[in-house]
Amino acid sequence: MKLFLFKYLLFLFLFNANYLFCQNETNNWYFGKNVGLNFANGEVLKLEDGAMNTPAGCASISDANGDLLFYTNGSSVWGMNHQIISNGDGLAGDVLGVQTSIIIPKPNDSNTYYIFTTRESDSSSPIFFSKGVYYSEIKFTNDFPLGVVVSKNIKITNTSYSRIGAIHHPETNSIRLICMTQSNNGSSNSPSSIQSAFNVFVISENGINIDPVISVINESLGAVGAMKISPDGKFVAFADRTNQKVYFYNYDNNAITFNRYITLPTVPAFGLFLDPYGIEFSQDSKIFYYSGNDYVVQFPFFEMGGPEPVDYYIFNVKNPSSLQLARNGKIYVVQENSNRIAVINSPEKKGVDCDFQPGVIEYNNSIVKKGLPVFIASSLRNRIISAENSCVNTAFNFDLDTYENVLSVQWDFGDGTFSSDLNPNHIFSAPGSYEIKVKVFVENRDFFLFKNVEVYSLPNLELNSVLSQCVVNNEIPVIFNLYNIKDFTDDANSDYSFSFYNSYFDAINNENVISNPELYESTSVHEEVFVRITSATKCITIGSFFLDNYSTAMFQLDDIYTCENSDGIINNSEGQFNLDLKEINIRAQLDLPSNFRIQFYLSYQDAQTKINVLNNSYVGETTNLWIRIEDENYNCFGIASFKVIVNSNVEPDLESQYIICDSTMQSTVVLDGGEVNEIWQWRDENDVILSTSRYFELAQAGNYSLKVYRTENDLQCSASKGFKVVEAKTAFVNNILADDGQIFISVTGESIYEFSLDGINYFGEGYSYMFDNVLPGIHNVFIKDVYNCEKIIIVKIHLIKIPQFFTPNGDGVNDFWRIFELTDEFYSRADIQIFDRYGKSIYNMNLSQNYNGWDGTFQNQKLPATDYWYRIVLIDSSQKEIIKSGHFSLKR
């Protein structure tokens, strides 16, 4: 009996509602794997109680009160209890399609709904369905209060893309279903010959008119990409992933005609080619969004045709797919195969102001897929139009944008006030966030709309505020910085902007602005100035304040001193001054109350105008600084100056490195710590003090430092400098060549070197030298560094001479061919071979035989005058082998 009563009451409610689709019917969304959203009462709630697990397109619908009725993926239908309704299986839709289905209520019949489904290709399992658009009819009755499919899979087109939408036509109280098909009815297999078409079916209180209005368009489309109708019903757009384009058409809902508007390549930046999938319009139908790859792109298409190019705005998001506008005016973006949904909070605003937020909705156990439910576009048009923010005591103008005539309204402004005006103006008396709620009455039904507005406070200026100025020398005019009036506002550190005037009339009309308010010259004792204060939120307060000045005696303040290197930099004539300590001293000297403030400045004018306040750790050269003293009400108590003095530079006069020379070359190095200093501390690398004398003798290599102290102006300053001590290293000879009257020698060392054969006359300045025209024999080569620090190197070199000819004629001159200066002092062995021009060996000599030489005979026979060849192998005292070869002449 209870079940029967429930069925009867539900049926009676549905039947009496005289139903026509309005915004409450979009309250509940179900999509993906068990995922849902609820938009009742201006809030957004996550739902995870869905029974559907669908990879892509879907549709949902709620009743006039916003309670769930049923949802579908185009194949099955689930009721409000998340069970498949009676006869709710086996619908013809392809669940893999982008837009598999849409639900349309029968006008003036709250018990009847139509589900339109799309199928792009034939299916044979589990049931055969040919491609096309189908519809099924659902009834709510006493026997089936959860709904029953009474007619199923009635085919109305022979082809279909998975692109479907609908729009309300208020003049005829009908719904226009728009679906896309192939215009040749699928008869050709050649893609290039396939055009597309809009098919528009009219659903009225008499049912579905199955004779569509067909508009052929010259487009060959790919299968993937959504279609959307703008909420105002003036545009239809569809994406084409295959061709990387989005097409826009003007749509006339009265005449049911389509005209090409623009074609948008989905290349929002140079080299960024996107494959579009989901698309959506903002609620005001002016800004367009599409998804592709890992991006969502904003395109303000309403600006097309203007003087400036339209800017794209690109937002990064992982795996975006379908986009769907909700009744709250926000656009939701599913992030495929995750538990996250991105939200565009203010899609009517351009650029980053649209507030794109990836992944802000996160589910616990449910997964979103590619799809979001499709709705009748006009049902999402209804909205409150007003400024989103304004100021206290400034009127908000509220209006409605709906797809049908509004009979009456009930406004609730969230501050305890109400209105029944269609377009009310409302002034909020206090700042804050307010939820605007309006109950909209249309023919035989009503629904609620919500909008949040922010009311900003006005800048507040204390009444009868006074800027006071201290005058030291009775000067006229007196300089004021008018911007200091900020101290008398409600937030002295705010980002208020100020403009100043000499009359209230000028301030009201924003005319004759005072041009130099930081250095305003006042010529009267109690001058009134008017101010216009604007907050960052553009709220304006107009008020006035007074300028007072009075003479004050100049305080005598002590100078302060600091060390030259107190700023961490030596010899820049600057130091660091502790103004915190100086402030303590001034307070004690002048016996100031603790609530008086002291600020420091570089000039008298800065102190008057309170600009360029110094940091209390001031760094600078010797100069005068100024102070300004004010009481707790910012009244000037006095202005005075004192000198900050940087003491002389204290820096040890030392080199960074010293060399300890060979004791035979130079005497010991003694460093001088400077007679102007008072204390000297010579330290080693372990910071051990080695000496406190002025002079320091360098005894061994290492790293050292000197710290010196000097007192000036009763302030002792100190400075340290490190230096390195190294011992001179004797160079070493790395190459010697002696031949044919030349001696070449090179060294490696840490200095620059000179070279000599007699120890007196030196040549060169580097690391090598060549001596020419040197006589054969024994020679000493002297090597010294140019600084006379390293010990002199002496190298003994033996230079031999190989004669170019000899004349064995018995005259006692050149009668024998031999090697000159070839001695056993330098060579342990010699093998000298002489050959004729045919390579025949004709004479051999060793080291001792070389003393006599060759007389030009072979087997006691004189050889003819000609050239002969030699090969000499020498072994020196270090057992190094030296080989020389060449030729000479025998002359007779």
GROMACS .gro file of C-alpha atoms in nm, residues 213-422:
model
  210
  213VAL     CA    1   1.526   2.065  -4.205
  214ILE     CA    2   1.852   1.972  -4.379
  215SER     CA    3   2.131   2.222  -4.444
  216VAL     CA    4   2.424   2.086  -4.646
  217ILE     CA    5   2.767   2.220  -4.563
  218ASN     CA    6   3.075   2.177  -4.778
  219GLU     CA    7   3.282   2.000  -4.516
  220SER     CA    8   3.430   1.651  -4.511
  221LEU     CA    9   3.467   1.574  -4.143
  222GLY     CA   10   3.653   1.326  -3.929
  223ALA     CA   11   3.469   1.125  -3.668
  224VAL     CA   12   3.614   1.285  -3.351
  225GLY     CA   13   3.518   1.625  -3.214
  226ALA     CA   14   3.226   1.771  -3.020
  227MET     CA   15   2.951   2.007  -3.136
  228LYS     CA   16   2.805   2.284  -2.921
  229ILE     CA   17   2.532   2.549  -2.959
  230SER     CA   18   2.600   2.885  -2.795
  231PRO     CA   19   2.365   2.956  -2.501
  232ASP     CA   20   2.208   3.249  -2.687
  233GLY     CA   21   2.131   3.016  -2.979
  234LYS     CA   22   2.312   3.228  -3.240
  235PHE     CA   23   2.612   3.006  -3.315
  236VAL     CA   24   2.685   2.639  -3.375
  237ALA     CA   25   3.045   2.520  -3.355
  238PHE     CA   26   3.196   2.177  -3.407
  239ALA     CA   27   3.550   2.042  -3.373
  240ASP     CA   28   3.724   1.818  -3.625
  241ARG     CA   29   4.026   1.638  -3.484
  242THR     CA   30   4.121   1.485  -3.819
  243ASN     CA   31   4.159   1.820  -3.994
  244GLN     CA   32   4.269   2.012  -3.679
  245LYS     CA   33   3.995   2.273  -3.715
  246VAL     CA   34   3.692   2.417  -3.541
  247TYR     CA   35   3.406   2.537  -3.761
  248PHE     CA   36   3.168   2.817  -3.659
  249TYR     CA   37   2.826   2.874  -3.817
  250ASN     CA   38   2.570   3.147  -3.761
  251TYR     CA   39   2.240   2.986  -3.668
  252ASP     CA   40   1.894   3.144  -3.711
  253ASN     CA   41   1.665   2.962  -3.468
  254ASN     CA   42   1.353   3.103  -3.629
  255ALA     CA   43   1.434   3.027  -3.991
  256ILE     CA   44   1.646   2.719  -3.902
  257THR     CA   45   1.928   2.827  -4.133
  258PHE     CA   46   2.307   2.800  -4.106
  259ASN     CA   47   2.572   3.030  -4.254
  260ARG     CA   48   2.946   2.986  -4.238
  261TYR     CA   49   3.104   3.232  -3.989
  262ILE     CA   50   3.470   3.133  -3.950
  263THR     CA   51   3.694   2.828  -3.968
  264LEU     CA   52   3.951   2.820  -3.689
  265PRO     CA   53   4.270   2.614  -3.735
  266THR     CA   54   4.366   2.472  -3.397
  267VAL     CA   55   4.719   2.613  -3.409
  268PRO     CA   56   4.714   2.866  -3.123
  269ALA     CA   57   5.090   2.926  -3.129
  270PHE     CA   58   5.371   2.885  -3.378
  271GLY     CA   59   5.446   2.515  -3.420
  272LEU     CA   60   5.171   2.407  -3.174
  273PHE     CA   61   4.930   2.189  -3.374
  274LEU     CA   62   4.647   2.062  -3.154
  275ASP     CA   63   4.398   1.782  -3.210
  276PRO     CA   64   4.067   1.932  -3.086
  277TYR     CA   65   3.818   1.721  -2.891
  278GLY     CA   66   3.592   1.909  -2.649
  279ILE     CA   67   3.453   2.260  -2.708
  280GLU     CA   68   3.233   2.505  -2.517
  281PHE     CA   69   3.099   2.861  -2.512
  282SER     CA   70   3.096   3.093  -2.214
  283GLN     CA   71   2.754   3.169  -2.067
  284ASP     CA   72   2.739   3.507  -2.241
  285SER     CA   73   2.820   3.331  -2.573
  286LYS     CA   74   3.120   3.556  -2.639
  287ILE     CA   75   3.426   3.348  -2.553
  288PHE     CA   76   3.501   3.003  -2.687
  289TYR     CA   77   3.719   2.723  -2.547
  290TYR     CA   78   3.853   2.399  -2.694
  291SER     CA   79   4.071   2.115  -2.567
  292GLY     CA   80   4.350   1.937  -2.749
  293ASN     CA   81   4.651   1.731  -2.646
  294ASP     CA   82   4.761   1.875  -2.308
  295TYR     CA   83   4.607   2.219  -2.354
  296VAL     CA   84   4.285   2.414  -2.319
  297VAL     CA   85   4.271   2.716  -2.549
  298GLN     CA   86   4.061   3.031  -2.504
  299PHE     CA   87   3.948   3.210  -2.818
  300PRO     CA   88   3.750   3.539  -2.778
  301PHE     CA   89   3.574   3.487  -3.109
  302PHE     CA   90   3.334   3.780  -3.051
  303GLU     CA   91   3.632   4.007  -3.127
  304MET     CA   92   3.660   3.873  -3.483
  305GLY     CA   93   3.643   4.152  -3.738
  306GLY     CA   94   3.778   4.417  -3.502
  307PRO     CA   95   4.080   4.638  -3.571
  308GLU     CA   96   4.317   4.421  -3.366
  309PRO     CA   97   4.404   4.051  -3.412
  310VAL     CA   98   4.235   3.815  -3.171
  311ASP     CA   99   4.464   3.678  -2.900
  312TYR     CA  100   4.465   3.314  -2.801
  313TYR     CA  101   4.524   3.216  -2.441
  314ILE     CA  102   4.672   2.874  -2.379
  315PHE     CA  103   4.642   2.680  -2.052
  316ASN     CA  104   4.834   2.364  -1.967
  317VAL     CA  105   4.636   2.073  -1.827
  318LYS     CA  106   4.696   1.698  -1.836
  319ASN     CA  107   4.472   1.499  -2.078
  320PRO     CA  108   4.178   1.738  -2.121
  321SER     CA  109   3.878   1.596  -2.310
  322SER     CA  110   3.516   1.714  -2.291
  323LEU     CA  111   3.417   2.064  -2.178
  324GLN     CA  112   3.073   2.149  -2.042
  325LEU     CA  113   2.914   2.474  -1.921
  326ALA     CA  114   2.724   2.445  -1.592
  327ARG     CA  115   2.434   2.648  -1.453
  328ASN     CA  116   2.676   2.839  -1.225
  329GLY     CA  117   2.843   2.986  -1.535
  330LYS     CA  118   3.164   2.786  -1.490
  331ILE     CA  119   3.308   2.545  -1.746
  332TYR     CA  120   3.421   2.200  -1.635
  333VAL     CA  121   3.696   2.004  -1.811
  334VAL     CA  122   3.744   1.631  -1.754
  335GLN     CA  123   4.105   1.515  -1.731
  336GLU     CA  124   4.075   1.177  -1.901
  337ASN     CA  125   4.149   0.856  -1.706
  338SER     CA  126   4.216   1.038  -1.380
  339ASN     CA  127   4.018   1.133  -1.072
  340ARG     CA  128   4.041   1.506  -1.151
  341ILE     CA  129   3.833   1.775  -1.317
  342ALA     CA  130   3.962   2.117  -1.413
  343VAL     CA  131   3.742   2.427  -1.376
  344ILE     CA  132   3.731   2.758  -1.562
  345ASN     CA  133   3.582   2.975  -1.289
  346SER     CA  134   3.521   3.293  -1.490
  347PRO     CA  135   3.500   3.188  -1.854
  348GLU     CA  136   3.355   3.524  -1.963
  349LYS     CA  137   3.686   3.696  -1.875
  350LYS     CA  138   3.981   3.707  -2.110
  351GLY     CA  139   4.321   3.557  -2.048
  352VAL     CA  140   4.438   3.458  -1.703
  353ASP     CA  141   4.141   3.646  -1.554
  354CYS     CA  142   3.924   3.351  -1.655
  355ASP     CA  143   4.087   3.172  -1.357
  356PHE     CA  144   4.163   2.834  -1.512
  357GLN     CA  145   4.230   2.582  -1.233
  358PRO     CA  146   4.352   2.231  -1.331
  359GLY     CA  147   4.249   1.936  -1.116
  360VAL     CA  148   4.062   2.131  -0.846
  361ILE     CA  149   3.785   1.869  -0.822
  362GLU     CA  150   3.933   1.541  -0.706
  363TYR     CA  151   3.742   1.216  -0.651
  364ASN     CA  152   3.831   0.947  -0.403
  365ASN     CA  153   3.731   0.625  -0.579
  366SER     CA  154   3.584   0.730  -0.914
  367ILE     CA  155   3.748   0.788  -1.251
  368VAL     CA  156   3.656   1.041  -1.516
  369LYS     CA  157   3.678   0.938  -1.880
  370LYS     CA  158   3.638   1.138  -2.202
  371GLY     CA  159   3.279   1.252  -2.168
  372LEU     CA  160   3.052   1.496  -1.986
  373PRO     CA  161   2.672   1.504  -2.019
  374VAL     CA  162   2.514   1.701  -2.303
  375PHE     CA  163   2.227   1.943  -2.227
  376ILE     CA  164   1.987   2.164  -2.415
  377ALA     CA  165   2.205   2.472  -2.469
  378SER     CA  166   1.941   2.733  -2.384
  379SER     CA  167   1.888   2.576  -2.042
  380LEU     CA  168   2.234   2.704  -1.946
  381ARG     CA  169   2.175   3.056  -2.075
  382ASN     CA  170   1.978   3.170  -1.771
  383ARG     CA  171   2.196   3.395  -1.560
  384ILE     CA  172   2.209   3.703  -1.343
  385ILE     CA  173   2.381   3.996  -1.513
  386SER     CA  174   2.557   4.247  -1.292
  387ALA     CA  175   2.897   4.374  -1.200
  388GLU     CA  176   3.085   4.108  -1.006
  389ASN     CA  177   3.214   4.363  -0.760
  390SER     CA  178   3.164   4.722  -0.659
  391CYS     CA  179   3.194   4.948  -0.360
  392VAL     CA  180   2.993   5.024  -0.050
  393ASN     CA  181   2.728   5.290  -0.122
  394THR     CA  182   2.758   5.229  -0.497
  395ALA     CA  183   2.455   5.087  -0.676
  396PHE     CA  184   2.464   4.741  -0.830
  397ASN     CA  185   2.236   4.705  -1.133
  398PHE     CA  186   2.089   4.354  -1.159
  399ASP     CA  187   1.934   4.208  -1.472
  400LEU     CA  188   1.843   3.865  -1.608
  401ASP     CA  189   1.935   3.689  -1.928
  402THR     CA  190   1.685   3.407  -1.994
  403TYR     CA  191   1.569   3.220  -2.299
  404GLU     CA  192   1.202   3.295  -2.237
  405ASN     CA  193   0.987   3.572  -2.097
  406VAL     CA  194   1.004   3.633  -1.722
  407LEU     CA  195   0.671   3.699  -1.553
  408SER     CA  196   0.800   3.804  -1.210
  409VAL     CA  197   1.096   3.772  -0.979
  410GLN     CA  198   1.187   3.765  -0.611
  411TRP     CA  199   1.536   3.898  -0.539
  412ASP     CA  200   1.727   3.817  -0.221
  413PHE     CA  201   2.041   4.031  -0.198
  414GLY     CA  202   2.193   3.836   0.090
  415ASP     CA  203   2.198   4.135   0.327
  416GLY     CA  204   1.845   4.099   0.457
  417THR     CA  205   1.686   4.308   0.181
  418PHE     CA  206   1.462   4.193  -0.103
  419SER     CA  207   1.306   4.323  -0.424
  420SER     CA  208   1.045   4.220  -0.676
  421ASP     CA  209   1.166   4.457  -0.951
  422LEU     CA  210   1.272   4.289  -1.272
   0.00000   0.00000   0.00000
